[in-house]
mmCIF file with all atom_site columns, C-alpha atoms in Angstrom:
data_model
loop_
_atom_site.group_PDB
_atom_site.id
_atom_site.type_symbol
_atom_site.label_atom_id
_atom_site.label_alt_id
_atom_site.label_comp_id
_atom_site.label_asym_id
_atom_site.label_entity_id
_atom_site.label_seq_id
_atom_site.pdbx_PDB_ins_code
_atom_site.Cartn_x
_atom_site.Cartn_y
_atom_site.Cartn_z
_atom_site.occupancy
_atom_site.B_iso_or_equiv
_atom_site.pdbx_formal_charge
_atom_site.auth_seq_id
_atom_site.auth_comp_id
_atom_site.auth_asym_id
_atom_site.auth_atom_id
_atom_site.pdbx_PDB_model_num
ATOM 1   C CA . MET A 1 1   ? 0.000  0.000   0.000   1.00 46.00 ? 1   MET A CA 1
ATOM 2   C CA . SER A 1 2   ? 1.403  3.368   -0.960  1.00 50.00 ? 2   SER A CA 1
ATOM 3   C CA . ALA A 1 3   ? 1.871  5.856   1.854   1.00 57.00 ? 3   ALA A CA 1
ATOM 4   C CA . LEU A 1 4   ? -0.838 8.497   2.299   1.00 68.00 ? 4   LEU A CA 1
ATOM 5   C CA . ILE A 1 5   ? 1.970  11.036  2.163   1.00 78.00 ? 5   ILE A CA 1
ATOM 6   C CA . PRO A 1 6   ? 4.248  9.957   -0.704  1.00 83.00 ? 6   PRO A CA 1
ATOM 7   C CA . ARG A 1 7   ? 7.840  9.288   0.266   1.00 91.00 ? 7   ARG A CA 1
ATOM 8   C CA . PRO A 1 8   ? 10.271 11.153  -1.967  1.00 93.00 ? 8   PRO A CA 1
ATOM 9   C CA . ARG A 1 9   ? 13.069 9.461   -3.872  1.00 96.00 ? 9   ARG A CA 1
ATOM 10  C CA . ARG A 1 10  ? 16.337 9.856   -2.053  1.00 96.00 ? 10  ARG A CA 1
ATOM 11  C CA . THR A 1 11  ? 20.038 9.751   -2.799  1.00 98.00 ? 11  THR A CA 1
ATOM 12  C CA . VAL A 1 12  ? 21.450 7.929   0.224   1.00 98.00 ? 12  VAL A CA 1
ATOM 13  C CA . ALA A 1 13  ? 25.067 8.108   -0.955  1.00 98.00 ? 13  ALA A CA 1
ATOM 14  C CA . ASP A 1 14  ? 26.869 8.858   -4.198  1.00 98.00 ? 14  ASP A CA 1
ATOM 15  C CA . GLY A 1 15  ? 25.483 6.247   -6.605  1.00 98.00 ? 15  GLY A CA 1
ATOM 16  C CA . ALA A 1 16  ? 22.949 4.838   -4.091  1.00 98.00 ? 16  ALA A CA 1
ATOM 17  C CA . VAL A 1 17  ? 19.334 5.799   -4.819  1.00 98.00 ? 17  VAL A CA 1
ATOM 18  C CA . LEU A 1 18  ? 16.052 4.881   -3.136  1.00 98.00 ? 18  LEU A CA 1
ATOM 19  C CA . VAL A 1 19  ? 12.900 5.022   -5.289  1.00 98.00 ? 19  VAL A CA 1
ATOM 20  C CA . PRO A 1 20  ? 9.880  4.388   -3.019  1.00 98.00 ? 20  PRO A CA 1
ATOM 21  C CA . ASP A 1 21  ? 6.783  2.513   -4.236  1.00 97.00 ? 21  ASP A CA 1
ATOM 22  C CA . TRP A 1 22  ? 8.421  1.654   -7.552  1.00 98.00 ? 22  TRP A CA 1
ATOM 23  C CA . LEU A 1 23  ? 6.525  -1.627  -7.915  1.00 98.00 ? 23  LEU A CA 1
ATOM 24  C CA . ASP A 1 24  ? 2.738  -1.490  -7.794  1.00 97.00 ? 24  ASP A CA 1
ATOM 25  C CA . VAL A 1 25  ? 0.868  -4.154  -5.818  1.00 97.00 ? 25  VAL A CA 1
ATOM 26  C CA . ASP A 1 26  ? -0.061 -6.210  -8.896  1.00 97.00 ? 26  ASP A CA 1
ATOM 27  C CA . ARG A 1 27  ? 3.569  -6.387  -10.007 1.00 98.00 ? 27  ARG A CA 1
ATOM 28  C CA . GLN A 1 28  ? 4.667  -7.307  -6.493  1.00 98.00 ? 28  GLN A CA 1
ATOM 29  C CA . ARG A 1 29  ? 2.160  -10.147 -6.380  1.00 98.00 ? 29  ARG A CA 1
ATOM 30  C CA . GLY A 1 30  ? 3.353  -11.453 -9.748  1.00 98.00 ? 30  GLY A CA 1
ATOM 31  C CA . ILE A 1 31  ? 6.962  -11.468 -8.545  1.00 98.00 ? 31  ILE A CA 1
ATOM 32  C CA . VAL A 1 32  ? 5.970  -13.282 -5.354  1.00 98.00 ? 32  VAL A CA 1
ATOM 33  C CA . ASP A 1 33  ? 4.242  -15.980 -7.426  1.00 97.00 ? 33  ASP A CA 1
ATOM 34  C CA . ALA A 1 34  ? 7.401  -16.382 -9.534  1.00 98.00 ? 34  ALA A CA 1
ATOM 35  C CA . CYS A 1 35  ? 9.590  -16.578 -6.416  1.00 97.00 ? 35  CYS A CA 1
ATOM 36  C CA . ARG A 1 36  ? 7.455  -19.403 -5.044  1.00 96.00 ? 36  ARG A CA 1
ATOM 37  C CA . GLU A 1 37  ? 8.058  -21.369 -8.226  1.00 96.00 ? 37  GLU A CA 1
ATOM 38  C CA . TRP A 1 38  ? 11.804 -20.705 -8.174  1.00 96.00 ? 38  TRP A CA 1
ATOM 39  C CA . ALA A 1 39  ? 11.990 -21.755 -4.511  1.00 95.00 ? 39  ALA A CA 1
ATOM 40  C CA . ARG A 1 40  ? 10.750 -25.254 -5.430  1.00 93.00 ? 40  ARG A CA 1
ATOM 41  C CA . GLY A 1 41  ? 13.725 -25.991 -7.643  1.00 87.00 ? 41  GLY A CA 1
ATOM 42  C CA . PRO A 1 42  ? 15.466 -27.457 -9.510  1.00 92.00 ? 42  PRO A CA 1
ATOM 43  C CA . VAL A 1 43  ? 17.679 -25.810 -6.881  1.00 91.00 ? 43  VAL A CA 1
ATOM 44  C CA . PRO A 1 44  ? 15.480 -25.348 -3.812  1.00 91.00 ? 44  PRO A CA 1
ATOM 45  C CA . MET A 1 45  ? 15.547 -22.352 -1.510  1.00 94.00 ? 45  MET A CA 1
ATOM 46  C CA . ARG A 1 46  ? 17.916 -22.998 1.374   1.00 94.00 ? 46  ARG A CA 1
ATOM 47  C CA . ALA A 1 47  ? 19.869 -21.327 4.160   1.00 94.00 ? 47  ALA A CA 1
ATOM 48  C CA . ALA A 1 48  ? 23.429 -20.967 2.893   1.00 93.00 ? 48  ALA A CA 1
ATOM 49  C CA . ARG A 1 49  ? 26.194 -22.021 5.274   1.00 92.00 ? 49  ARG A CA 1
ATOM 50  C CA . LEU A 1 50  ? 29.039 -19.678 6.082   1.00 90.00 ? 50  LEU A CA 1
ATOM 51  C CA . PRO A 1 51  ? 32.629 -20.989 6.131   1.00 87.00 ? 51  PRO A CA 1
ATOM 52  C CA . THR A 1 52  ? 32.268 -21.201 9.927   1.00 90.00 ? 52  THR A CA 1
ATOM 53  C CA . GLY A 1 53  ? 29.543 -23.821 9.438   1.00 88.00 ? 53  GLY A CA 1
ATOM 54  C CA . HIS A 1 54  ? 26.773 -21.586 10.736  1.00 90.00 ? 54  HIS A CA 1
ATOM 55  C CA . ALA A 1 55  ? 23.628 -21.375 8.620   1.00 93.00 ? 55  ALA A CA 1
ATOM 56  C CA . MET A 1 56  ? 22.443 -17.928 7.582   1.00 95.00 ? 56  MET A CA 1
ATOM 57  C CA . SER A 1 57  ? 19.055 -16.901 8.994   1.00 97.00 ? 57  SER A CA 1
ATOM 58  C CA . VAL A 1 58  ? 17.966 -15.788 5.514   1.00 97.00 ? 58  VAL A CA 1
ATOM 59  C CA . GLN A 1 59  ? 16.659 -18.357 3.009   1.00 97.00 ? 59  GLN A CA 1
ATOM 60  C CA . THR A 1 60  ? 18.056 -17.963 -0.532  1.00 97.00 ? 60  THR A CA 1
ATOM 61  C CA . VAL A 1 61  ? 17.405 -19.211 -4.053  1.00 96.00 ? 61  VAL A CA 1
ATOM 62  C CA . CYS A 1 62  ? 19.446 -18.079 -7.056  1.00 96.00 ? 62  CYS A CA 1
ATOM 63  C CA . LEU A 1 63  ? 18.944 -17.597 -10.786 1.00 97.00 ? 63  LEU A CA 1
ATOM 64  C CA . GLY A 1 64  ? 21.599 -17.431 -13.501 1.00 97.00 ? 64  GLY A CA 1
ATOM 65  C CA . TRP A 1 65  ? 24.484 -18.168 -11.153 1.00 97.00 ? 65  TRP A CA 1
ATOM 66  C CA . HIS A 1 66  ? 24.340 -19.990 -7.820  1.00 95.00 ? 66  HIS A CA 1
ATOM 67  C CA . TRP A 1 67  ? 25.851 -18.044 -4.940  1.00 95.00 ? 67  TRP A CA 1
ATOM 68  C CA . GLN A 1 68  ? 27.267 -19.590 -1.814  1.00 92.00 ? 68  GLN A CA 1
ATOM 69  C CA . PRO A 1 69  ? 29.654 -17.930 0.615   1.00 91.00 ? 69  PRO A CA 1
ATOM 70  C CA . TYR A 1 70  ? 31.715 -16.645 -1.069  1.00 91.00 ? 70  TYR A CA 1
ATOM 71  C CA . ARG A 1 71  ? 31.649 -17.661 -4.730  1.00 93.00 ? 71  ARG A CA 1
ATOM 72  C CA . TYR A 1 72  ? 29.445 -18.255 -7.760  1.00 95.00 ? 72  TYR A CA 1
ATOM 73  C CA . SER A 1 73  ? 28.929 -21.493 -9.652  1.00 94.00 ? 73  SER A CA 1
ATOM 74  C CA . ARG A 1 74  ? 26.549 -22.845 -12.281 1.00 92.00 ? 74  ARG A CA 1
ATOM 75  C CA . VAL A 1 75  ? 25.812 -25.941 -10.197 1.00 91.00 ? 75  VAL A CA 1
ATOM 76  C CA . ALA A 1 76  ? 24.460 -25.794 -6.659  1.00 90.00 ? 76  ALA A CA 1
ATOM 77  C CA . ASP A 1 77  ? 26.816 -28.239 -5.009  1.00 86.00 ? 77  ASP A CA 1
ATOM 78  C CA . ASP A 1 78  ? 25.655 -27.108 -1.551  1.00 85.00 ? 78  ASP A CA 1
ATOM 79  C CA . ALA A 1 79  ? 21.948 -27.553 -2.373  1.00 84.00 ? 79  ALA A CA 1
ATOM 80  C CA . GLY A 1 80  ? 21.477 -30.877 -4.122  1.00 84.00 ? 80  GLY A CA 1
ATOM 81  C CA . GLY A 1 81  ? 23.746 -30.427 -7.125  1.00 87.00 ? 81  GLY A CA 1
ATOM 82  C CA . GLY A 1 82  ? 21.143 -29.054 -9.522  1.00 87.00 ? 82  GLY A CA 1
ATOM 83  C CA . ARG A 1 83  ? 21.809 -26.487 -12.219 1.00 92.00 ? 83  ARG A CA 1
ATOM 84  C CA . VAL A 1 84  ? 20.238 -23.101 -11.524 1.00 94.00 ? 84  VAL A CA 1
ATOM 85  C CA . LEU A 1 85  ? 17.498 -21.666 -13.671 1.00 96.00 ? 85  LEU A CA 1
ATOM 86  C CA . PRO A 1 86  ? 18.367 -18.728 -15.965 1.00 96.00 ? 86  PRO A CA 1
ATOM 87  C CA . VAL A 1 87  ? 17.378 -15.160 -15.201 1.00 98.00 ? 87  VAL A CA 1
ATOM 88  C CA . PRO A 1 88  ? 14.098 -14.740 -17.110 1.00 98.00 ? 88  PRO A CA 1
ATOM 89  C CA . GLU A 1 89  ? 13.991 -12.034 -19.740 1.00 98.00 ? 89  GLU A CA 1
ATOM 90  C CA . TRP A 1 90  ? 11.174 -10.172 -17.987 1.00 98.00 ? 90  TRP A CA 1
ATOM 91  C CA . LEU A 1 91  ? 13.240 -9.898  -14.793 1.00 98.00 ? 91  LEU A CA 1
ATOM 92  C CA . ALA A 1 92  ? 16.305 -8.688  -16.687 1.00 98.00 ? 92  ALA A CA 1
ATOM 93  C CA . GLU A 1 93  ? 14.129 -6.080  -18.409 1.00 98.00 ? 93  GLU A CA 1
ATOM 94  C CA . LEU A 1 94  ? 12.819 -4.987  -15.016 1.00 98.00 ? 94  LEU A CA 1
ATOM 95  C CA . GLY A 1 95  ? 16.430 -4.508  -13.944 1.00 98.00 ? 95  GLY A CA 1
ATOM 96  C CA . LYS A 1 96  ? 17.135 -2.348  -16.973 1.00 98.00 ? 96  LYS A CA 1
ATOM 97  C CA . ARG A 1 97  ? 14.153 -0.150  -16.182 1.00 98.00 ? 97  ARG A CA 1
ATOM 98  C CA . ALA A 1 98  ? 15.198 0.046   -12.530 1.00 98.00 ? 98  ALA A CA 1
ATOM 99  C CA . VAL A 1 99  ? 18.650 1.397   -13.385 1.00 98.00 ? 99  VAL A CA 1
ATOM 100 C CA . ALA A 1 100 ? 17.211 3.855   -15.908 1.00 98.00 ? 100 ALA A CA 1
ATOM 101 C CA . ASP A 1 101 ? 14.631 5.147   -13.412 1.00 98.00 ? 101 ASP A CA 1
ATOM 102 C CA . ALA A 1 102 ? 16.965 5.317   -10.405 1.00 98.00 ? 102 ALA A CA 1
ATOM 103 C CA . TYR A 1 103 ? 19.673 7.231   -12.250 1.00 98.00 ? 103 TYR A CA 1
ATOM 104 C CA . ASP A 1 104 ? 17.350 9.045   -14.662 1.00 98.00 ? 104 ASP A CA 1
ATOM 105 C CA . ASP A 1 105 ? 19.609 7.672   -17.391 1.00 98.00 ? 105 ASP A CA 1
ATOM 106 C CA . PRO A 1 106 ? 18.013 5.606   -20.184 1.00 98.00 ? 106 PRO A CA 1
ATOM 107 C CA . ALA A 1 107 ? 21.425 4.765   -21.643 1.00 98.00 ? 107 ALA A CA 1
ATOM 108 C CA . ALA A 1 108 ? 22.611 3.276   -18.342 1.00 98.00 ? 108 ALA A CA 1
ATOM 109 C CA . GLY A 1 109 ? 19.457 1.193   -18.212 1.00 98.00 ? 109 GLY A CA 1
ATOM 110 C CA . ALA A 1 110 ? 19.868 -0.042  -21.775 1.00 98.00 ? 110 ALA A CA 1
ATOM 111 C CA . ALA A 1 111 ? 23.469 -1.103  -21.034 1.00 98.00 ? 111 ALA A CA 1
ATOM 112 C CA . TYR A 1 112 ? 22.551 -3.028  -17.885 1.00 98.00 ? 112 TYR A CA 1
ATOM 113 C CA . GLU A 1 113 ? 22.696 -6.811  -18.462 1.00 98.00 ? 113 GLU A CA 1
ATOM 114 C CA . PRO A 1 114 ? 22.053 -8.691  -15.205 1.00 98.00 ? 114 PRO A CA 1
ATOM 115 C CA . ASP A 1 115 ? 23.029 -12.348 -15.355 1.00 98.00 ? 115 ASP A CA 1
ATOM 116 C CA . ALA A 1 116 ? 22.381 -13.328 -11.720 1.00 98.00 ? 116 ALA A CA 1
ATOM 117 C CA . ALA A 1 117 ? 19.540 -12.853 -9.269  1.00 98.00 ? 117 ALA A CA 1
ATOM 118 C CA . LEU A 1 118 ? 19.591 -13.674 -5.559  1.00 98.00 ? 118 LEU A CA 1
ATOM 119 C CA . ILE A 1 119 ? 16.183 -14.018 -3.943  1.00 98.00 ? 119 ILE A CA 1
ATOM 120 C CA . ASN A 1 120 ? 16.350 -13.761 -0.161  1.00 98.00 ? 120 ASN A CA 1
ATOM 121 C CA . PHE A 1 121 ? 13.436 -14.509 2.160   1.00 98.00 ? 121 PHE A CA 1
ATOM 122 C CA . TYR A 1 122 ? 13.468 -13.009 5.657   1.00 98.00 ? 122 TYR A CA 1
ATOM 123 C CA . ASP A 1 123 ? 11.122 -14.343 8.316   1.00 96.00 ? 123 ASP A CA 1
ATOM 124 C CA . ASP A 1 124 ? 10.471 -12.333 11.485  1.00 94.00 ? 124 ASP A CA 1
ATOM 125 C CA . ALA A 1 125 ? 13.778 -13.366 13.060  1.00 94.00 ? 125 ALA A CA 1
ATOM 126 C CA . ALA A 1 126 ? 16.066 -13.197 10.019  1.00 97.00 ? 126 ALA A CA 1
ATOM 127 C CA . ARG A 1 127 ? 18.871 -10.676 9.799   1.00 97.00 ? 127 ARG A CA 1
ATOM 128 C CA . MET A 1 128 ? 21.708 -9.914  7.392   1.00 96.00 ? 128 MET A CA 1
ATOM 129 C CA . GLY A 1 129 ? 25.022 -8.728  8.786   1.00 96.00 ? 129 GLY A CA 1
ATOM 130 C CA . MET A 1 130 ? 27.066 -5.973  7.211   1.00 97.00 ? 130 MET A CA 1
ATOM 131 C CA . HIS A 1 131 ? 28.752 -7.272  4.073   1.00 96.00 ? 131 HIS A CA 1
ATOM 132 C CA . ARG A 1 132 ? 29.859 -6.253  0.599   1.00 95.00 ? 132 ARG A CA 1
ATOM 133 C CA . ASP A 1 133 ? 28.668 -7.789  -2.675  1.00 95.00 ? 133 ASP A CA 1
ATOM 134 C CA . GLN A 1 134 ? 32.175 -8.378  -3.978  1.00 94.00 ? 134 GLN A CA 1
ATOM 135 C CA . GLU A 1 135 ? 32.208 -11.802 -5.644  1.00 95.00 ? 135 GLU A CA 1
ATOM 136 C CA . GLU A 1 136 ? 31.275 -10.163 -8.957  1.00 96.00 ? 136 GLU A CA 1
ATOM 137 C CA . ARG A 1 137 ? 33.998 -9.203  -11.422 1.00 95.00 ? 137 ARG A CA 1
ATOM 138 C CA . CYS A 1 138 ? 32.067 -6.183  -12.604 1.00 94.00 ? 138 CYS A CA 1
ATOM 139 C CA . GLY A 1 139 ? 31.267 -2.789  -11.168 1.00 95.00 ? 139 GLY A CA 1
ATOM 140 C CA . ALA A 1 140 ? 27.756 -2.574  -12.666 1.00 98.00 ? 140 ALA A CA 1
ATOM 141 C CA . PRO A 1 141 ? 25.065 -1.509  -10.179 1.00 98.00 ? 141 PRO A CA 1
ATOM 142 C CA . VAL A 1 142 ? 23.144 -3.843  -7.900  1.00 98.00 ? 142 VAL A CA 1
ATOM 143 C CA . VAL A 1 143 ? 19.355 -3.580  -8.218  1.00 98.00 ? 143 VAL A CA 1
ATOM 144 C CA . SER A 1 144 ? 17.408 -4.386  -5.054  1.00 98.00 ? 144 SER A CA 1
ATOM 145 C CA . LEU A 1 145 ? 13.625 -4.883  -4.939  1.00 98.00 ? 145 LEU A CA 1
ATOM 146 C CA . SER A 1 146 ? 11.720 -5.244  -1.666  1.00 98.00 ? 146 SER A CA 1
ATOM 147 C CA . ILE A 1 147 ? 8.366  -7.014  -1.218  1.00 98.00 ? 147 ILE A CA 1
ATOM 148 C CA . GLY A 1 148 ? 6.518  -7.759  2.017   1.00 98.00 ? 148 GLY A CA 1
ATOM 149 C CA . ASP A 1 149 ? 7.350  -6.550  5.497   1.00 98.00 ? 149 ASP A CA 1
ATOM 150 C CA . THR A 1 150 ? 9.270  -3.321  5.993   1.00 98.00 ? 150 THR A CA 1
ATOM 151 C CA . CYS A 1 151 ? 12.895 -3.616  7.076   1.00 98.00 ? 151 CYS A CA 1
ATOM 152 C CA . THR A 1 152 ? 15.679 -1.388  8.278   1.00 98.00 ? 152 THR A CA 1
ATOM 153 C CA . PHE A 1 153 ? 18.339 -1.364  5.557   1.00 98.00 ? 153 PHE A CA 1
ATOM 154 C CA . ARG A 1 154 ? 21.708 -0.192  6.834   1.00 98.00 ? 154 ARG A CA 1
ATOM 155 C CA . PHE A 1 155 ? 23.831 1.299   4.061   1.00 98.00 ? 155 PHE A CA 1
ATOM 156 C CA . GLY A 1 156 ? 27.418 2.082   4.911   1.00 97.00 ? 156 GLY A CA 1
ATOM 157 C CA . ASN A 1 157 ? 30.715 2.846   3.258   1.00 96.00 ? 157 ASN A CA 1
ATOM 158 C CA . ALA A 1 158 ? 33.257 0.900   1.228   1.00 95.00 ? 158 ALA A CA 1
ATOM 159 C CA . GLU A 1 159 ? 36.000 0.875   3.858   1.00 95.00 ? 159 GLU A CA 1
ATOM 160 C CA . THR A 1 160 ? 34.508 -0.525  7.050   1.00 95.00 ? 160 THR A CA 1
ATOM 161 C CA . ARG A 1 161 ? 31.492 -2.417  8.408   1.00 94.00 ? 161 ARG A CA 1
ATOM 162 C CA . GLY A 1 162 ? 31.069 0.278   11.016  1.00 94.00 ? 162 GLY A CA 1
ATOM 163 C CA . LYS A 1 163 ? 30.072 3.916   10.865  1.00 95.00 ? 163 LYS A CA 1
ATOM 164 C CA . PRO A 1 164 ? 29.408 6.025   8.969   1.00 96.00 ? 164 PRO A CA 1
ATOM 165 C CA . TYR A 1 165 ? 26.213 4.370   7.761   1.00 97.00 ? 165 TYR A CA 1
ATOM 166 C CA . THR A 1 166 ? 22.637 5.405   7.080   1.00 98.00 ? 166 THR A CA 1
ATOM 167 C CA . ASP A 1 167 ? 19.548 3.468   8.163   1.00 98.00 ? 167 ASP A CA 1
ATOM 168 C CA . VAL A 1 168 ? 16.816 3.453   5.521   1.00 97.00 ? 168 VAL A CA 1
ATOM 169 C CA . GLY A 1 169 ? 13.318 2.002   5.835   1.00 97.00 ? 169 GLY A CA 1
ATOM 170 C CA . LEU A 1 170 ? 12.606 -0.241  2.842   1.00 98.00 ? 170 LEU A CA 1
ATOM 171 C CA . HIS A 1 171 ? 8.888  -0.829  2.281   1.00 98.00 ? 171 HIS A CA 1
ATOM 172 C CA . SER A 1 172 ? 7.094  -3.243  0.012   1.00 98.00 ? 172 SER A CA 1
ATOM 173 C CA . GLY A 1 173 ? 7.512  -2.107  -3.581  1.00 98.00 ? 173 GLY A CA 1
ATOM 174 C CA . ASP A 1 174 ? 10.634 -0.027  -2.966  1.00 98.00 ? 174 ASP A CA 1
ATOM 175 C CA . LEU A 1 175 ? 13.586 0.024   -5.344  1.00 98.00 ? 175 LEU A CA 1
ATOM 176 C CA . PHE A 1 176 ? 17.150 0.587   -4.167  1.00 98.00 ? 176 PHE A CA 1
ATOM 177 C CA . VAL A 1 177 ? 20.016 0.784   -6.664  1.00 98.00 ? 177 VAL A CA 1
ATOM 178 C CA . PHE A 1 178 ? 23.668 1.141   -5.699  1.00 98.00 ? 178 PHE A CA 1
ATOM 179 C CA . GLY A 1 179 ? 26.536 1.549   -8.106  1.00 98.00 ? 179 GLY A CA 1
ATOM 180 C CA . GLY A 1 180 ? 29.416 3.858   -8.915  1.00 97.00 ? 180 GLY A CA 1
ATOM 181 C CA . PRO A 1 181 ? 31.276 4.929   -5.755  1.00 97.00 ? 181 PRO A CA 1
ATOM 182 C CA . SER A 1 182 ? 28.723 3.009   -3.645  1.00 98.00 ? 182 SER A CA 1
ATOM 183 C CA . ARG A 1 183 ? 28.895 -0.293  -5.553  1.00 98.00 ? 183 ARG A CA 1
ATOM 184 C CA . PHE A 1 184 ? 31.071 -2.031  -2.950  1.00 97.00 ? 184 PHE A CA 1
ATOM 185 C CA . ALA A 1 185 ? 29.675 -0.329  0.146   1.00 98.00 ? 185 ALA A CA 1
ATOM 186 C CA . TYR A 1 186 ? 28.923 -2.477  3.183   1.00 98.00 ? 186 TYR A CA 1
ATOM 187 C CA . HIS A 1 187 ? 25.221 -2.986  3.832   1.00 98.00 ? 187 HIS A CA 1
ATOM 188 C CA . GLY A 1 188 ? 22.912 -5.168  5.884   1.00 98.00 ? 188 GLY A CA 1
ATOM 189 C CA . VAL A 1 189 ? 19.449 -5.705  7.353   1.00 98.00 ? 189 VAL A CA 1
ATOM 190 C CA . PRO A 1 190 ? 19.434 -5.486  11.171  1.00 98.00 ? 190 PRO A CA 1
ATOM 191 C CA . LYS A 1 191 ? 15.654 -5.636  11.608  1.00 98.00 ? 191 LYS A CA 1
ATOM 192 C CA . VAL A 1 192 ? 12.415 -6.726  9.916   1.00 98.00 ? 192 VAL A CA 1
ATOM 193 C CA . PHE A 1 193 ? 9.081  -5.357  11.157  1.00 98.00 ? 193 PHE A CA 1
ATOM 194 C CA . PRO A 1 194 ? 6.442  -8.130  11.170  1.00 97.00 ? 194 PRO A CA 1
ATOM 195 C CA . GLY A 1 195 ? 2.936  -7.378  9.988   1.00 95.00 ? 195 GLY A CA 1
ATOM 196 C CA . THR A 1 196 ? 3.806  -4.242  8.028   1.00 96.00 ? 196 THR A CA 1
ATOM 197 C CA . ALA A 1 197 ? 3.165  -5.527  4.478   1.00 93.00 ? 197 ALA A CA 1
ATOM 198 C CA . ASP A 1 198 ? 0.101  -4.868  2.365   1.00 90.00 ? 198 ASP A CA 1
ATOM 199 C CA . PRO A 1 199 ? -1.585 -8.318  2.104   1.00 90.00 ? 199 PRO A CA 1
ATOM 200 C CA . GLY A 1 200 ? -2.242 -7.519  -1.552  1.00 95.00 ? 200 GLY A CA 1
ATOM 201 C CA . CYS A 1 201 ? 1.477  -8.003  -2.307  1.00 97.00 ? 201 CYS A CA 1
ATOM 202 C CA . GLY A 1 202 ? 1.055  -11.789 -2.057  1.00 96.00 ? 202 GLY A CA 1
ATOM 203 C CA . LEU A 1 203 ? 2.941  -12.377 1.201   1.00 95.00 ? 203 LEU A CA 1
ATOM 204 C CA . THR A 1 204 ? 1.115  -12.988 4.461   1.00 90.00 ? 204 THR A CA 1
ATOM 205 C CA . SER A 1 205 ? 4.335  -12.615 6.438   1.00 94.00 ? 205 SER A CA 1
ATOM 206 C CA . GLY A 1 206 ? 8.037  -12.043 5.910   1.00 97.00 ? 206 GLY A CA 1
ATOM 207 C CA . ARG A 1 207 ? 10.058 -10.093 3.383   1.00 98.00 ? 207 ARG A CA 1
ATOM 208 C CA . LEU A 1 208 ? 11.382 -10.946 -0.054  1.00 98.00 ? 208 LEU A CA 1
ATOM 209 C CA . ASN A 1 209 ? 14.421 -9.162  -1.420  1.00 98.00 ? 209 ASN A CA 1
ATOM 210 C CA . ILE A 1 210 ? 15.368 -9.683  -5.059  1.00 98.00 ? 210 ILE A CA 1
ATOM 211 C CA . THR A 1 211 ? 18.811 -8.443  -6.048  1.00 98.00 ? 211 THR A CA 1
ATOM 212 C CA . LEU A 1 212 ? 20.022 -8.368  -9.631  1.00 98.00 ? 212 LEU A CA 1
ATOM 213 C CA . ARG A 1 213 ? 23.744 -8.339  -10.393 1.00 98.00 ? 213 ARG A CA 1
ATOM 214 C CA . VAL A 1 214 ? 26.142 -8.439  -13.330 1.00 98.00 ? 214 VAL A CA 1
ATOM 215 C CA . THR A 1 215 ? 28.735 -11.046 -12.387 1.00 97.00 ? 215 THR A CA 1
ATOM 216 C CA . GLY A 1 216 ? 31.256 -10.438 -15.159 1.00 96.00 ? 216 GLY A CA 1
ATOM 217 C CA . LEU A 1 217 ? 31.942 -14.169 -15.181 1.00 94.00 ? 217 LEU A CA 1
ATOM 218 C CA . GLY A 1 218 ? 30.909 -14.753 -18.785 1.00 77.00 ? 218 GLY A CA 1
#
C-alpha cells in the first residue's frame, strides 16, 4: 500500500538511490508468485552455510548463477547439485528499467545486463550482517527490490562495516540501486518489522528481497 503522504526518492550516498513505491501491488504479487516457483527448484531455496559452518538466517534461491559464501557457480553443489534456472527475460528487463529510473539515465538502463539474481526470504527473526557484494567481477550496479514486510536497511561505506552508515526504511515495492562509488559499500538488514506488508502483495508474512547483479563471469 502506498503511503498516504508519498515518500520522496532519495540519494542515500553517491550512486545509491532509493525510489519508493516503484513496484505497484499487482507487479509485487506477480513477482511473489514467480519466487514461489523458483523456490521449489530445480535448486530449492535454502539457508546458505558460512565458512564457519553456521547457517544464515535468511533463506536464498538463485537464478543465472548460484551463490554460496563466497563464490558463484553454475551448479548448486551445496543444495542438491542441480543447475540453476536462468534469469528470465522479464526480470532482466525490469532490472534495466530500474537502473534507468533510479539514475534518470536511459542509456545506463539499456546497457545493464544482469546475469544473476539472488532471492532472499526473511522471516520475522532473520537478519543480514554488514557485508559487501564483492564476488562479482564487474562494477555494474546492484538492483534491489523489496516485497513484504518493511525492514531497516543499513547502508554504509566501502571501507569498514562500522560507521558512517545510514539506516533506511525499505517498504514493500521499494527500489534501491547502488553503483558507482557506492557499488562495494557495506550494507545489511538489522531488523524486519512483522505485519507491516500490504496483504495484496502476495505475502502474508516475511520479506522478499530480489537483487540483480552483473557477475562479469561470462
